[in-house]
Amino acid sequence: MATLKMKILGFMVIMLSISAIAKGDENENESSSKPPTMVKMVKGKKLCVKDWECNVLSRFCCNLTISDFFETYQFENLFSKRNSPVAHAVGFWDYKSFIIASAPFQPLGFGTTGGKQMQMKELAAFLGHVGSKTSCGYRVATGGPLAWGLCYNKEMSPSQDYCDDYFKLTYPCSPRVQYYGRGALPIYWNYNYGKIGEALNVDLLNHPEYIEQNATLAFQAAIWQWMNPVKKGQPSAHDAFVGNWKPTKNDTLSKRVPGFGTTMNILYNDNVCNQGDIDSMNNIISHYLYYLDLMGIGREEAGPHELLTCAEQKPFNPSSSPASSSS
């Protein structure tokens, strides 16, 4: 069943990409409005379809779609220095690639959960991670250190091949292939390329380079990581952020609470969390707050400090665990 679901998602990704690219080309210079929302009642529940962007019957598609509240100019504001001559992925990342990548996930709740403010906050949170992890900004950089997200699409000087033979039966390393960091939320290690490739129905285990060659695929891989837990029984970053996750007693004792801080725990574990007030953690938080401001929400809506930080959170998956980190 899981394999069938992954194949369907992969097929959706391909078809939506083709449809969206064609539609984008047709309407690039037009300001025509979107078709009306199709509404259907199923077992007393209201389900909707909205054009190609939310093209599966879903309760989430009854809400605004991402392009309804996040437009090209906002993407440009958030990542204003990504195409500067000194950046390392000039011309790679763009708004259209992101919207196309988000389409298969919007019916699942990505950027479509809750009211407009929650939708915008989730997008700022997700992109805050992306901006921080792909930045080449520094303290006195032109435009400030937070304006340089999406500067990279791959690790520039890999220190190793990131091949873990522990997974040689499930995700065997391909000869002469390196599994260094690539993408919007950089993917590391053969097992992560294999797992994400299976989910997107793309052979990333043998061709990890696809991530650095296709911005839509790179964004899709990042959104998949945001929407899915590392292990069964644990929350996804999406669920932890939008409030779908209910902490257990053990979570509470481990100081893990719903909010932005726990998204860092899920994505990076003790690489960032349970180490006190460190720079790598604060950099991610700073990008999130900066994006809230730029998107017109305001950092005051981020909530109290204990929801933003993971400084004292025990990791869900300590770094000694093979499946602990994709970064």
Coordinates of C-alpha atoms in Angstrom, one line a residue:
M1 CA 0.0 0.0 0.0
A2 CA 2.8 2.4 0.9
T3 CA 4.6 1.6 -2.3
L4 CA 1.5 2.3 -4.3
K5 CA 1.0 5.6 -2.5
M6 CA 4.6 6.6 -3.3
K7 CA 4.2 5.7 -7.0
I8 CA 1.0 7.7 -7.1
L9 CA 2.8 10.7 -5.5
G10 CA 5.6 10.4 -8.0
F11 CA 3.2 10.3 -10.9
M12 CA 1.3 13.3 -9.5
V13 CA 4.6 15.2 -9.3
I14 CA 5.4 14.6 -12.9
M15 CA 1.9 15.4 -14.2
L16 CA 1.5 18.5 -12.1
S17 CA 4.9 19.8 -13.2
I18 CA 4.0 19.4 -16.9
S19 CA 0.5 20.9 -16.4
A20 CA 1.9 23.8 -14.3
I21 CA 4.7 24.6 -16.7
A22 CA 2.3 24.7 -19.6
K23 CA -0.2 26.8 -17.7
G24 CA 2.5 29.1 -16.5
D25 CA 3.8 29.7 -20.0
E26 CA 0.2 30.3 -21.3
N27 CA -0.6 32.8 -18.5
E28 CA 2.8 34.4 -17.9
N29 CA 1.7 37.8 -19.2
E30 CA -1.9 37.5 -18.2
S31 CA -3.8 38.4 -15.0
S32 CA -6.7 36.1 -15.5
S33 CA -8.3 34.8 -12.3
K34 CA -8.2 31.2 -11.3
P35 CA -11.1 28.8 -12.1
P36 CA -13.7 28.5 -9.4
T37 CA -13.2 26.0 -6.6
M38 CA -14.9 22.7 -7.1
V39 CA -16.7 21.7 -3.9
K40 CA -18.0 18.2 -3.0
M41 CA -19.6 16.8 0.2
V42 CA -18.3 13.3 1.1
K43 CA -19.7 11.7 4.1
G44 CA -20.7 15.0 5.5
K45 CA -17.3 16.6 5.0
K46 CA -16.5 19.4 2.6
L47 CA -13.8 18.6 0.2
C48 CA -12.5 20.8 -2.6
V49 CA -10.3 21.0 -5.7
K50 CA -8.6 24.2 -6.8
D51 CA -7.2 24.3 -10.3
W52 CA -3.8 22.5 -10.8
E53 CA -2.3 23.7 -7.6
C54 CA -4.6 21.8 -5.3
N55 CA -5.9 19.2 -7.8
V56 CA -7.0 16.4 -5.4
L57 CA -10.2 16.3 -3.4
S58 CA -9.1 17.5 0.0
R59 CA -10.4 19.5 2.9
F60 CA -7.2 21.5 2.7
C61 CA -7.9 22.6 -0.8
C62 CA -11.0 24.5 0.5
N63 CA -8.5 26.9 2.1
L64 CA -6.3 29.4 0.2
T65 CA -3.6 27.8 -1.9
I66 CA 0.0 29.0 -1.5
S67 CA 0.0 31.2 -4.6
D68 CA -3.1 33.0 -3.2
F69 CA -1.0 34.5 -0.4
F70 CA 2.6 34.1 -1.5
E71 CA 3.5 35.7 -4.8
T72 CA 6.6 36.1 -6.9
Y73 CA 7.6 39.4 -5.4
Q74 CA 7.6 37.9 -1.9
F75 CA 9.8 35.1 -3.0
E76 CA 12.2 37.6 -4.4
N77 CA 12.1 39.6 -1.2
L78 CA 13.0 36.6 0.9
F79 CA 15.8 35.4 -1.3
S80 CA 16.9 38.8 -2.7
K81 CA 20.6 38.0 -3.1
R82 CA 20.4 34.4 -4.5
N83 CA 21.3 35.5 -8.0
S84 CA 24.1 37.9 -7.0
P85 CA 27.3 37.2 -9.0
V86 CA 29.0 35.9 -5.9
A87 CA 26.2 33.3 -5.2
H88 CA 26.9 29.7 -6.0
A89 CA 23.5 28.7 -7.7
V90 CA 22.8 31.7 -9.9
G91 CA 19.7 31.1 -12.0
F92 CA 18.8 27.8 -10.3
W93 CA 16.1 28.6 -7.8
D94 CA 12.9 30.4 -8.7
Y95 CA 9.3 31.0 -7.6
K96 CA 7.6 28.8 -10.3
S97 CA 9.8 25.8 -9.3
F98 CA 8.7 26.2 -5.7
I99 CA 5.0 26.5 -6.5
I100 CA 5.1 23.5 -8.8
A101 CA 7.0 21.5 -6.2
S102 CA 4.4 22.3 -3.5
A103 CA 1.4 21.3 -5.6
P104 CA 1.4 17.5 -4.7
F105 CA 1.7 18.4 -1.0
Q106 CA -0.9 21.2 -0.7
P107 CA -3.8 18.6 -0.7
L108 CA -1.9 17.0 2.3
G109 CA -1.9 20.3 4.2
F110 CA 1.4 21.9 3.3
G111 CA 0.8 25.6 3.4
T112 CA -2.9 24.9 3.4
T113 CA -3.6 24.0 7.1
G114 CA -5.6 26.4 9.2
G115 CA -6.4 30.0 8.4
K116 CA -4.4 32.4 6.4
Q117 CA -2.1 33.4 9.3
M118 CA -1.2 29.8 10.1
Q119 CA -0.6 29.0 6.4
M120 CA 1.7 32.0 6.1
K121 CA 3.5 31.1 9.3
E122 CA 4.1 27.5 8.1
L123 CA 5.5 28.8 4.8
A124 CA 7.8 31.2 6.7
A125 CA 8.9 28.4 9.0
F126 CA 9.7 26.0 6.1
L127 CA 11.5 28.6 4.1
G128 CA 13.3 29.8 7.2
H129 CA 14.9 26.3 7.4
V130 CA 15.6 26.5 3.6
G131 CA 17.1 29.9 3.8
S132 CA 19.4 29.1 6.7
K133 CA 20.6 25.8 5.2
T134 CA 21.4 27.3 1.8
S135 CA 22.8 30.7 2.9
C136 CA 26.2 32.2 2.1
G137 CA 25.4 35.3 4.1
Y138 CA 27.7 36.6 6.8
R139 CA 27.5 39.5 9.3
V140 CA 28.6 42.3 7.0
A141 CA 27.3 40.9 3.7
T142 CA 25.5 43.3 1.4
G143 CA 21.8 43.4 2.3
G144 CA 22.5 41.7 5.7
P145 CA 23.3 38.1 6.6
L146 CA 19.7 36.9 6.2
A147 CA 19.2 38.0 2.6
W148 CA 21.4 35.3 1.1
G149 CA 19.2 32.2 1.3
L150 CA 19.2 29.8 -1.7
C151 CA 22.8 30.8 -2.4
Y152 CA 23.8 27.2 -2.7
N153 CA 22.1 24.1 -4.2
K154 CA 24.9 21.7 -3.2
E155 CA 27.8 21.3 -0.8
M156 CA 30.8 22.9 -2.4
S157 CA 33.7 20.9 -0.9
P158 CA 32.5 17.6 0.3
S159 CA 34.6 16.1 3.0
Q160 CA 33.5 12.5 2.3
D161 CA 31.3 10.4 0.1
Y162 CA 28.6 9.9 2.8
C163 CA 28.2 6.2 2.0
D164 CA 27.0 4.2 5.0
D165 CA 27.4 0.4 4.4
Y166 CA 25.1 -0.3 7.3
F167 CA 22.3 0.2 4.7
K168 CA 24.0 -1.9 1.9
L169 CA 21.0 -4.3 1.7
T170 CA 18.3 -1.6 1.5
Y171 CA 20.1 1.4 0.0
P172 CA 23.4 0.2 -1.4
C173 CA 25.8 2.9 -2.5
S174 CA 26.2 3.2 -6.2
P175 CA 29.8 3.0 -7.5
R176 CA 31.6 6.3 -7.9
V177 CA 28.6 8.2 -6.5
Q178 CA 28.8 10.8 -3.7
Y179 CA 26.0 11.4 -1.4
Y180 CA 27.0 14.9 -0.2
G181 CA 24.6 17.6 0.7
R182 CA 22.3 18.8 -2.1
G183 CA 18.9 20.6 -2.3
A184 CA 16.8 23.1 -0.4
L185 CA 17.0 21.1 2.8
P186 CA 20.3 19.4 2.0
I187 CA 20.2 15.7 1.8
Y188 CA 23.2 13.6 3.0
W189 CA 23.9 9.9 3.0
N190 CA 22.8 7.1 0.7
Y191 CA 19.9 6.0 2.9
N192 CA 18.3 9.4 2.8
Y193 CA 18.7 9.7 -0.9
G194 CA 17.2 6.2 -1.3
K195 CA 14.3 6.9 1.0
I196 CA 13.4 10.2 -0.5
G197 CA 13.9 8.9 -4.0
E198 CA 11.4 6.1 -3.3
A199 CA 8.9 8.5 -2.0
L200 CA 9.2 10.8 -5.1
N201 CA 9.5 7.8 -7.5
V202 CA 12.9 9.2 -8.7
D203 CA 16.1 7.1 -8.7
L204 CA 18.1 9.4 -6.4
L205 CA 20.1 6.5 -5.0
N206 CA 21.9 6.0 -8.3
H207 CA 21.5 9.6 -9.4
P208 CA 21.7 12.0 -6.5
E209 CA 22.9 14.7 -8.9
Y210 CA 19.3 15.1 -10.1
I211 CA 18.7 17.2 -7.0
E212 CA 21.3 19.8 -8.0
Q213 CA 20.0 19.8 -11.6
N214 CA 16.3 20.4 -11.1
A215 CA 15.0 23.1 -8.7
T216 CA 11.5 21.7 -8.7
L217 CA 12.8 18.3 -7.6
A218 CA 15.1 19.9 -5.0
F219 CA 12.1 21.8 -3.5
Q220 CA 10.0 18.6 -3.6
A221 CA 12.6 16.7 -1.7
A222 CA 12.7 19.4 1.0
I223 CA 8.9 19.6 1.3
W224 CA 8.8 15.8 1.6
Q225 CA 11.2 16.0 4.5
W226 CA 9.1 18.6 6.1
M227 CA 5.9 16.6 5.7
N228 CA 7.1 13.2 6.8
P229 CA 8.5 11.9 10.2
V230 CA 11.9 10.4 10.4
K231 CA 10.5 7.4 12.1
K232 CA 7.0 5.9 12.7
G233 CA 5.5 7.2 15.9
Q234 CA 7.3 10.5 15.7
P235 CA 5.8 13.8 14.4
S236 CA 6.7 15.4 11.1
A237 CA 8.0 19.0 11.2
H238 CA 4.7 20.0 9.6
D239 CA 2.6 18.3 12.3
A240 CA 4.8 19.7 15.1
F241 CA 4.4 23.2 13.7
V242 CA 0.7 23.4 12.8
G243 CA -0.4 21.7 16.0
N244 CA -1.4 18.3 14.7
W245 CA 1.0 16.6 17.1
K246 CA 0.1 15.9 20.7
P247 CA 3.3 15.4 22.9
T248 CA 3.5 12.3 25.1
K249 CA 4.5 12.4 28.7
N250 CA 8.1 11.5 27.6
D251 CA 8.0 14.4 25.1
T252 CA 7.0 16.8 27.8
L253 CA 9.8 15.5 30.1
S254 CA 12.2 15.9 27.2
K255 CA 11.0 19.5 26.8
R256 CA 9.6 18.9 23.3
V257 CA 6.6 21.0 22.6
P258 CA 4.6 21.9 19.5
G259 CA 6.2 24.8 17.7
F260 CA 9.1 26.0 15.6
G261 CA 11.8 24.7 18.0
T262 CA 10.6 21.1 17.6
T263 CA 10.9 21.3 13.8
M264 CA 14.6 21.8 14.3
N265 CA 14.7 18.8 16.6
I266 CA 13.0 16.7 14.0
L267 CA 15.1 17.8 11.1
Y268 CA 18.5 18.1 12.8
N269 CA 18.4 16.4 16.2
D270 CA 21.4 17.0 18.4
N271 CA 23.3 18.6 15.5
V272 CA 21.4 21.7 16.5
C273 CA 19.3 20.9 19.6
N274 CA 20.1 20.1 23.3
Q275 CA 23.3 22.1 23.0
G276 CA 22.2 25.3 24.6
D277 CA 22.0 28.7 22.9
I278 CA 24.3 27.9 19.9
D279 CA 24.8 29.9 16.7
S280 CA 23.6 27.3 14.3
M281 CA 20.2 27.1 16.1
N282 CA 19.9 30.9 16.4
N283 CA 20.6 31.3 12.7
I284 CA 17.7 29.1 11.7
I285 CA 15.4 31.0 14.2
S286 CA 16.7 34.4 12.8
H287 CA 15.7 33.4 9.3
Y288 CA 12.2 32.4 10.4
L289 CA 11.7 35.7 12.2
Y290 CA 13.1 37.7 9.3
Y291 CA 10.8 36.0 6.9
L292 CA 7.8 36.6 9.1
D293 CA 8.6 40.2 9.0
L294 CA 9.1 40.3 5.2
M295 CA 5.8 38.4 4.6
G296 CA 3.9 41.0 6.6
I297 CA 3.0 38.7 9.6
G298 CA 5.5 40.1 12.0
R299 CA 7.9 38.3 14.3
E300 CA 5.7 39.0 17.3
E301 CA 3.4 36.3 16.0
A302 CA 6.1 33.7 16.3
G303 CA 5.1 33.0 19.9
P304 CA 7.1 32.8 23.1
H305 CA 10.8 31.9 23.2
E306 CA 10.2 28.4 24.5
L307 CA 8.3 27.6 21.3
L308 CA 11.1 28.9 19.1
T309 CA 14.1 27.2 20.6
C310 CA 15.3 23.6 21.0
A311 CA 18.3 24.6 23.2
E312 CA 17.2 22.2 26.0
Q313 CA 15.2 19.7 24.0
K314 CA 16.4 16.1 24.1
P315 CA 16.7 14.8 20.5
F316 CA 14.1 12.4 19.0
N317 CA 16.9 10.5 17.3
P318 CA 20.4 11.0 18.8
S319 CA 23.2 11.3 16.4
S320 CA 24.5 7.8 17.3
S321 CA 21.4 6.5 15.5
P322 CA 21.9 5.8 11.8
A323 CA 18.6 7.4 10.8
S324 CA 19.2 10.4 12.9
S325 CA 20.0 13.1 10.4
S326 CA 19.7 14.1 6.8
S327 CA 22.0 17.1 7.3

